[in-house]
Amino acid sequence: MTLLKQIDVVYEGDEGLETYTLPVLTATAKSSVIVRKVTGLEPPTNSLFVGEYSRDGGTYQGRRTQVRNVVITVDLNPSPALGQTVSSLRQELYRIFMDPQVESEYVQLVLTLVDGSELYVIGYTETIESEIFGVETSMQISMVCPDPFIRDSVGTVLYNETGTWKITPPFAYLGTAKSGFETQLQVDSAVSRIALVLNNRSMIVEHDFVTNDVIYLNTNVGELDIRRASGTDFADVQAAYPEMTLAELWETLRVDGQTTPLVGGLANSSRWLQLKSKSNVIAVHGSAFEDGLVGVKALQYRAAYWGL
């Protein structure tokens, strides 16, 4: 049984990104907002596509996972000593959930479990319902999450400190749903074709790469990106911003005009690469398998889960 300790709502406040904590197991009689019920953290619905023909039954053609709908029911418990009223708490929650950020409209919910692990979902507030003039002081907040999966708040990073991997060591993926990943490749010798292989499935990029080129691939759904930069440009940005993640480094290079987009170089035979197996190995090569012309420098991913 998974126990939810608290929900932290990430929003943009006067001091930048701030969090508003909704206590679940940690709630006390003095808590201003108490979570009564949370639904929508179980696996979302799959829509099945079944073709019906003249014969009996049908033919399975695939499935599509629907959006996740998280509904949080809370009780408002204002503290007169803090100058709170039911109305003031209601207005505060309106602002946090309905208008969470200046430039965007999504809300990040960080789910803290009793074992200390943290996961998150990204949602957009659909409705907030309450009895304005009733005796009840409860509110129901309904959010739609276009990404139906719950994800780890902290990503897993594999980094080769001394060189690159032509074939990575086997690594475990503990998620229950498929997840994309980000990887950085190093070109050791000029090559016109790079193949990234995950568990016998290949993604092939065609381009005239030169020695010391650095390649970035992001296979997360909705974030597909393939870019190259010179080794010198990448090293300069990495030295200037050592705390940045892979995605942040490459976004900085992109904004500075130091990258070449290569999504158009994907070969028609390429497969969509996602982590799923409990044991994974990634290999990379040029025109011939194990030719040693390209290596994996770094790999980063966030495990995805069907539900809590």
Coordinates of C-alpha atoms in Angstrom, one line a residue:
M1 CA 0.0 0.0 0.0
T2 CA 1.4 3.4 -1.0
L3 CA 0.8 6.2 1.5
L4 CA 0.9 9.8 0.4
K5 CA 2.4 12.1 3.0
Q6 CA 1.8 15.4 1.4
I7 CA 1.3 17.3 -1.9
D8 CA 3.5 20.3 -2.7
V9 CA 2.0 22.6 -5.3
V10 CA 4.7 24.5 -7.3
Y11 CA 3.6 27.9 -8.5
E12 CA 5.2 31.3 -9.3
G13 CA 5.0 33.7 -6.4
D14 CA 6.6 37.1 -5.6
E15 CA 10.0 35.4 -4.9
G16 CA 10.0 33.2 -8.0
L17 CA 8.9 29.6 -7.9
E18 CA 7.3 28.7 -4.5
T19 CA 5.5 25.7 -3.0
Y20 CA 2.2 25.5 -1.2
T21 CA 1.9 22.4 0.9
L22 CA -1.3 20.4 1.1
P23 CA -0.8 18.0 4.1
V24 CA -2.3 14.5 3.9
L25 CA -0.8 12.3 6.6
T26 CA 1.0 15.3 8.1
A27 CA -2.2 17.3 8.7
T28 CA -3.0 18.5 12.2
A29 CA -5.9 20.4 13.7
K30 CA -4.0 23.6 13.1
S31 CA -3.5 23.0 9.4
S32 CA -5.2 25.7 7.3
V33 CA -5.9 23.4 4.4
I34 CA -6.4 19.6 4.9
V35 CA -6.6 17.1 2.1
R36 CA -9.7 14.9 2.6
K37 CA -9.4 12.9 -0.6
V38 CA -7.3 12.5 -3.8
T39 CA -8.4 10.6 -6.8
G40 CA -6.8 10.1 -10.2
L41 CA -3.5 8.7 -9.0
E42 CA -4.4 5.2 -10.3
P43 CA -3.5 4.1 -13.8
P44 CA -5.4 6.2 -16.4
T45 CA -7.9 4.6 -18.8
N46 CA -6.6 3.0 -22.1
S47 CA -8.8 3.5 -25.1
L48 CA -8.7 0.3 -27.2
F49 CA -9.0 0.5 -31.0
V50 CA -10.8 -2.7 -32.3
G51 CA -11.8 -3.0 -35.9
E52 CA -15.2 -4.6 -36.5
Y53 CA -15.6 -6.5 -39.7
S54 CA -18.2 -8.9 -41.2
R55 CA -16.9 -11.9 -39.3
D56 CA -17.5 -12.5 -35.6
G57 CA -15.6 -10.4 -33.1
G58 CA -13.0 -7.9 -34.2
T59 CA -9.3 -7.2 -34.7
Y60 CA -7.2 -5.4 -32.1
Q61 CA -5.5 -2.3 -33.8
G62 CA -3.8 -0.6 -30.8
R63 CA -4.5 1.6 -27.8
R64 CA -4.2 5.1 -26.6
T65 CA -3.7 6.2 -23.0
Q66 CA -6.1 8.9 -22.0
V67 CA -5.2 12.0 -20.0
R68 CA -5.0 11.7 -16.2
N69 CA -7.6 13.6 -14.2
V70 CA -6.4 14.4 -10.7
V71 CA -9.1 15.5 -8.3
I72 CA -8.2 16.9 -4.8
T73 CA -10.8 17.5 -2.2
V74 CA -9.7 19.7 0.7
D75 CA -11.2 21.2 3.8
L76 CA -10.6 24.8 4.6
N77 CA -9.7 25.4 8.3
P78 CA -8.9 29.1 8.7
S79 CA -6.9 30.3 11.7
P80 CA -8.3 33.6 13.2
A81 CA -5.0 34.1 14.9
L82 CA -3.4 34.4 11.5
G83 CA -6.1 36.6 10.2
Q84 CA -7.4 33.8 7.9
T85 CA -11.0 33.4 6.8
V86 CA -12.6 30.8 4.6
S87 CA -12.9 33.4 1.9
S88 CA -9.2 34.4 2.1
L89 CA -8.1 30.7 1.9
R90 CA -10.4 30.2 -1.0
Q91 CA -8.9 33.2 -2.9
E92 CA -5.4 32.0 -2.2
L93 CA -6.1 28.6 -3.7
Y94 CA -7.8 30.2 -6.7
R95 CA -4.7 32.2 -7.4
I96 CA -2.3 29.2 -7.0
F97 CA -4.3 26.8 -9.1
M98 CA -6.1 29.0 -11.6
D99 CA -3.2 31.5 -12.4
P100 CA -0.1 29.6 -11.3
Q101 CA 2.6 31.2 -13.5
V102 CA 3.2 34.4 -15.4
E103 CA 4.2 32.8 -18.7
S104 CA 2.3 29.5 -18.5
E105 CA -0.8 27.9 -17.0
Y106 CA 0.3 24.5 -15.7
V107 CA 0.7 23.4 -12.1
Q108 CA 3.3 20.9 -10.9
L109 CA 2.1 18.6 -8.1
V110 CA 5.0 17.1 -6.2
L111 CA 3.8 13.9 -4.4
T112 CA 5.8 13.0 -1.3
L113 CA 5.4 9.4 -0.1
V114 CA 6.0 8.1 3.4
D115 CA 9.2 6.4 2.3
G116 CA 10.6 9.8 1.3
S117 CA 10.4 9.3 -2.4
E118 CA 9.1 12.2 -4.5
L119 CA 7.2 12.0 -7.8
Y120 CA 5.3 14.6 -9.8
V121 CA 2.5 15.2 -12.3
I122 CA 2.0 18.3 -14.5
G123 CA -1.6 19.4 -14.7
Y124 CA -3.9 22.2 -15.8
T125 CA -6.8 23.2 -13.5
E126 CA -10.1 22.5 -15.1
T127 CA -12.6 23.4 -12.3
I128 CA -12.6 24.5 -8.6
E129 CA -15.9 23.8 -6.9
S130 CA -17.1 24.9 -3.5
E131 CA -20.3 26.0 -1.8
I132 CA -19.7 29.7 -1.5
F133 CA -22.7 30.4 0.7
G134 CA -23.0 26.9 2.3
V135 CA -22.1 25.6 5.6
E136 CA -19.5 23.2 4.1
T137 CA -16.0 24.6 3.8
S138 CA -14.7 22.0 1.4
M139 CA -13.3 22.6 -2.1
Q140 CA -12.8 20.2 -5.0
I141 CA -10.0 21.0 -7.4
S142 CA -10.0 19.1 -10.7
M143 CA -6.9 19.0 -12.9
V144 CA -6.2 17.5 -16.3
C145 CA -2.7 16.1 -16.9
P146 CA -1.9 15.7 -20.7
D147 CA 1.1 13.6 -19.7
P148 CA -0.8 10.6 -18.2
F149 CA 2.2 9.2 -16.3
I150 CA 3.6 10.0 -12.8
R151 CA 7.3 10.6 -13.0
D152 CA 10.3 10.7 -10.6
S153 CA 11.1 14.2 -9.4
V154 CA 14.9 13.4 -9.4
G155 CA 16.3 12.0 -12.7
T156 CA 18.8 9.2 -13.0
V157 CA 22.1 10.3 -14.6
L158 CA 24.8 8.0 -16.0
Y159 CA 28.1 9.8 -16.9
N160 CA 31.4 8.5 -18.1
E161 CA 34.0 10.5 -16.3
T162 CA 37.0 9.0 -18.1
G163 CA 35.8 8.7 -21.7
T164 CA 32.8 7.3 -23.6
W165 CA 30.9 4.0 -23.8
K166 CA 30.6 2.2 -27.1
I167 CA 28.3 -0.1 -25.2
T168 CA 27.0 1.1 -21.9
P169 CA 27.1 -1.1 -18.8
P170 CA 23.7 -2.7 -18.2
F171 CA 21.5 -0.4 -16.1
A172 CA 18.2 -0.9 -14.4
Y173 CA 15.0 1.0 -15.2
L174 CA 12.6 0.8 -12.3
G175 CA 9.6 2.5 -13.8
T176 CA 6.4 0.7 -14.7
A177 CA 5.6 2.8 -17.8
K178 CA 7.8 3.5 -20.8
S179 CA 10.0 6.6 -20.7
G180 CA 12.1 8.5 -23.1
F181 CA 15.6 9.7 -22.3
E182 CA 18.3 12.2 -23.1
T183 CA 21.8 11.2 -24.2
Q184 CA 25.0 12.9 -25.2
L185 CA 27.2 11.3 -27.8
Q186 CA 30.9 12.1 -28.7
V187 CA 32.1 11.6 -32.3
D188 CA 35.7 10.2 -32.2
S189 CA 36.2 10.1 -36.0
A190 CA 34.4 11.6 -39.0
V191 CA 31.3 9.6 -39.9
S192 CA 28.1 10.2 -42.0
R193 CA 25.8 8.0 -40.1
I194 CA 25.2 7.3 -36.3
A195 CA 23.1 4.5 -35.0
L196 CA 21.9 4.5 -31.4
V197 CA 20.8 1.0 -30.4
L198 CA 18.6 0.2 -27.3
N199 CA 17.7 -3.4 -26.7
N200 CA 18.0 -4.2 -30.5
R201 CA 16.0 -1.2 -31.6
S202 CA 17.9 1.4 -33.6
M203 CA 17.5 5.2 -34.1
I204 CA 19.7 6.3 -37.1
V205 CA 20.8 9.9 -37.8
E206 CA 22.4 10.8 -41.1
H207 CA 24.7 13.8 -41.3
D208 CA 28.3 14.6 -42.1
F209 CA 29.8 14.5 -38.6
V210 CA 33.4 15.5 -37.9
T211 CA 35.8 14.5 -35.1
N212 CA 34.9 15.9 -31.7
D213 CA 31.3 16.8 -32.7
V214 CA 29.0 16.5 -29.7
I215 CA 25.4 15.1 -30.3
Y216 CA 22.3 15.5 -28.2
L217 CA 19.3 13.3 -28.5
N218 CA 16.0 13.6 -26.5
T219 CA 13.5 10.8 -27.1
N220 CA 10.9 11.9 -24.5
V221 CA 7.4 12.1 -26.0
G222 CA 6.6 15.6 -27.1
E223 CA 10.2 16.7 -26.7
L224 CA 12.0 15.0 -29.6
D225 CA 15.2 16.8 -30.3
I226 CA 18.5 16.0 -32.1
R227 CA 21.3 18.5 -32.3
R228 CA 25.0 18.7 -32.9
A229 CA 27.6 21.2 -31.6
S230 CA 31.3 21.5 -32.0
G231 CA 33.3 20.0 -29.1
T232 CA 34.9 23.4 -28.4
D233 CA 31.6 25.2 -28.2
F234 CA 30.1 22.6 -25.9
A235 CA 33.1 22.5 -23.6
D236 CA 33.0 26.3 -23.3
V237 CA 29.3 26.4 -22.2
Q238 CA 29.8 23.4 -19.9
A239 CA 32.7 25.1 -18.2
A240 CA 30.7 28.3 -17.8
Y241 CA 27.6 26.6 -16.4
P242 CA 28.8 23.4 -14.7
E243 CA 25.5 23.1 -12.7
M244 CA 23.3 22.9 -15.7
T245 CA 21.5 19.7 -16.8
L246 CA 21.9 18.3 -20.3
A247 CA 18.7 19.9 -21.5
E248 CA 19.7 23.3 -20.1
L249 CA 23.2 23.2 -21.6
W250 CA 21.8 22.4 -25.0
E251 CA 19.1 25.0 -24.7
T252 CA 21.8 27.6 -24.0
L253 CA 23.8 26.4 -27.0
R254 CA 20.6 26.6 -29.2
V255 CA 19.7 30.2 -28.0
D256 CA 23.3 31.2 -28.8
G257 CA 23.0 29.8 -32.3
Q258 CA 25.8 27.2 -31.7
T259 CA 23.8 24.1 -32.6
T260 CA 22.6 22.4 -35.8
P261 CA 19.1 20.8 -35.6
L262 CA 19.2 17.2 -37.0
V263 CA 15.7 15.9 -36.6
G264 CA 15.4 16.0 -40.3
G265 CA 18.3 13.6 -40.6
L266 CA 16.4 10.7 -38.9
A267 CA 16.4 7.7 -41.3
N268 CA 13.0 6.3 -42.2
S269 CA 13.9 3.0 -40.7
S270 CA 14.5 4.5 -37.2
R271 CA 12.6 3.2 -34.2
W272 CA 11.3 5.3 -31.3
L273 CA 13.6 4.5 -28.4
Q274 CA 12.1 4.4 -24.9
L275 CA 13.2 2.7 -21.7
K276 CA 10.9 -0.1 -20.6
S277 CA 12.9 -3.2 -19.6
K278 CA 14.3 -3.7 -16.1
S279 CA 17.7 -4.3 -17.7
N280 CA 18.9 -2.0 -20.5
V281 CA 22.0 -1.7 -22.7
I282 CA 22.7 1.2 -25.1
A283 CA 25.2 0.8 -27.9
V284 CA 26.3 3.4 -30.5
H285 CA 28.2 3.1 -33.7
G286 CA 28.8 4.6 -37.1
S287 CA 28.2 2.8 -40.4
A288 CA 29.3 -0.6 -39.0
F289 CA 28.5 -2.2 -35.7
E290 CA 31.2 -1.8 -33.1
D291 CA 33.3 0.4 -35.4
G292 CA 34.3 2.6 -32.4
L293 CA 33.7 5.9 -34.2
V294 CA 31.1 7.2 -31.7
G295 CA 30.6 6.9 -27.9
V296 CA 28.0 7.6 -25.2
K297 CA 29.2 10.3 -22.8
A298 CA 26.1 10.8 -20.7
L299 CA 22.5 9.4 -20.3
Q300 CA 19.7 11.0 -18.2
Y301 CA 16.1 9.9 -17.7
R302 CA 13.2 10.1 -15.3
A303 CA 11.3 6.9 -14.6
A304 CA 7.6 6.9 -15.4
Y305 CA 4.8 5.0 -13.5
W306 CA 1.3 4.1 -14.4
G307 CA 0.1 5.1 -10.9
L308 CA 0.9 5.1 -7.2

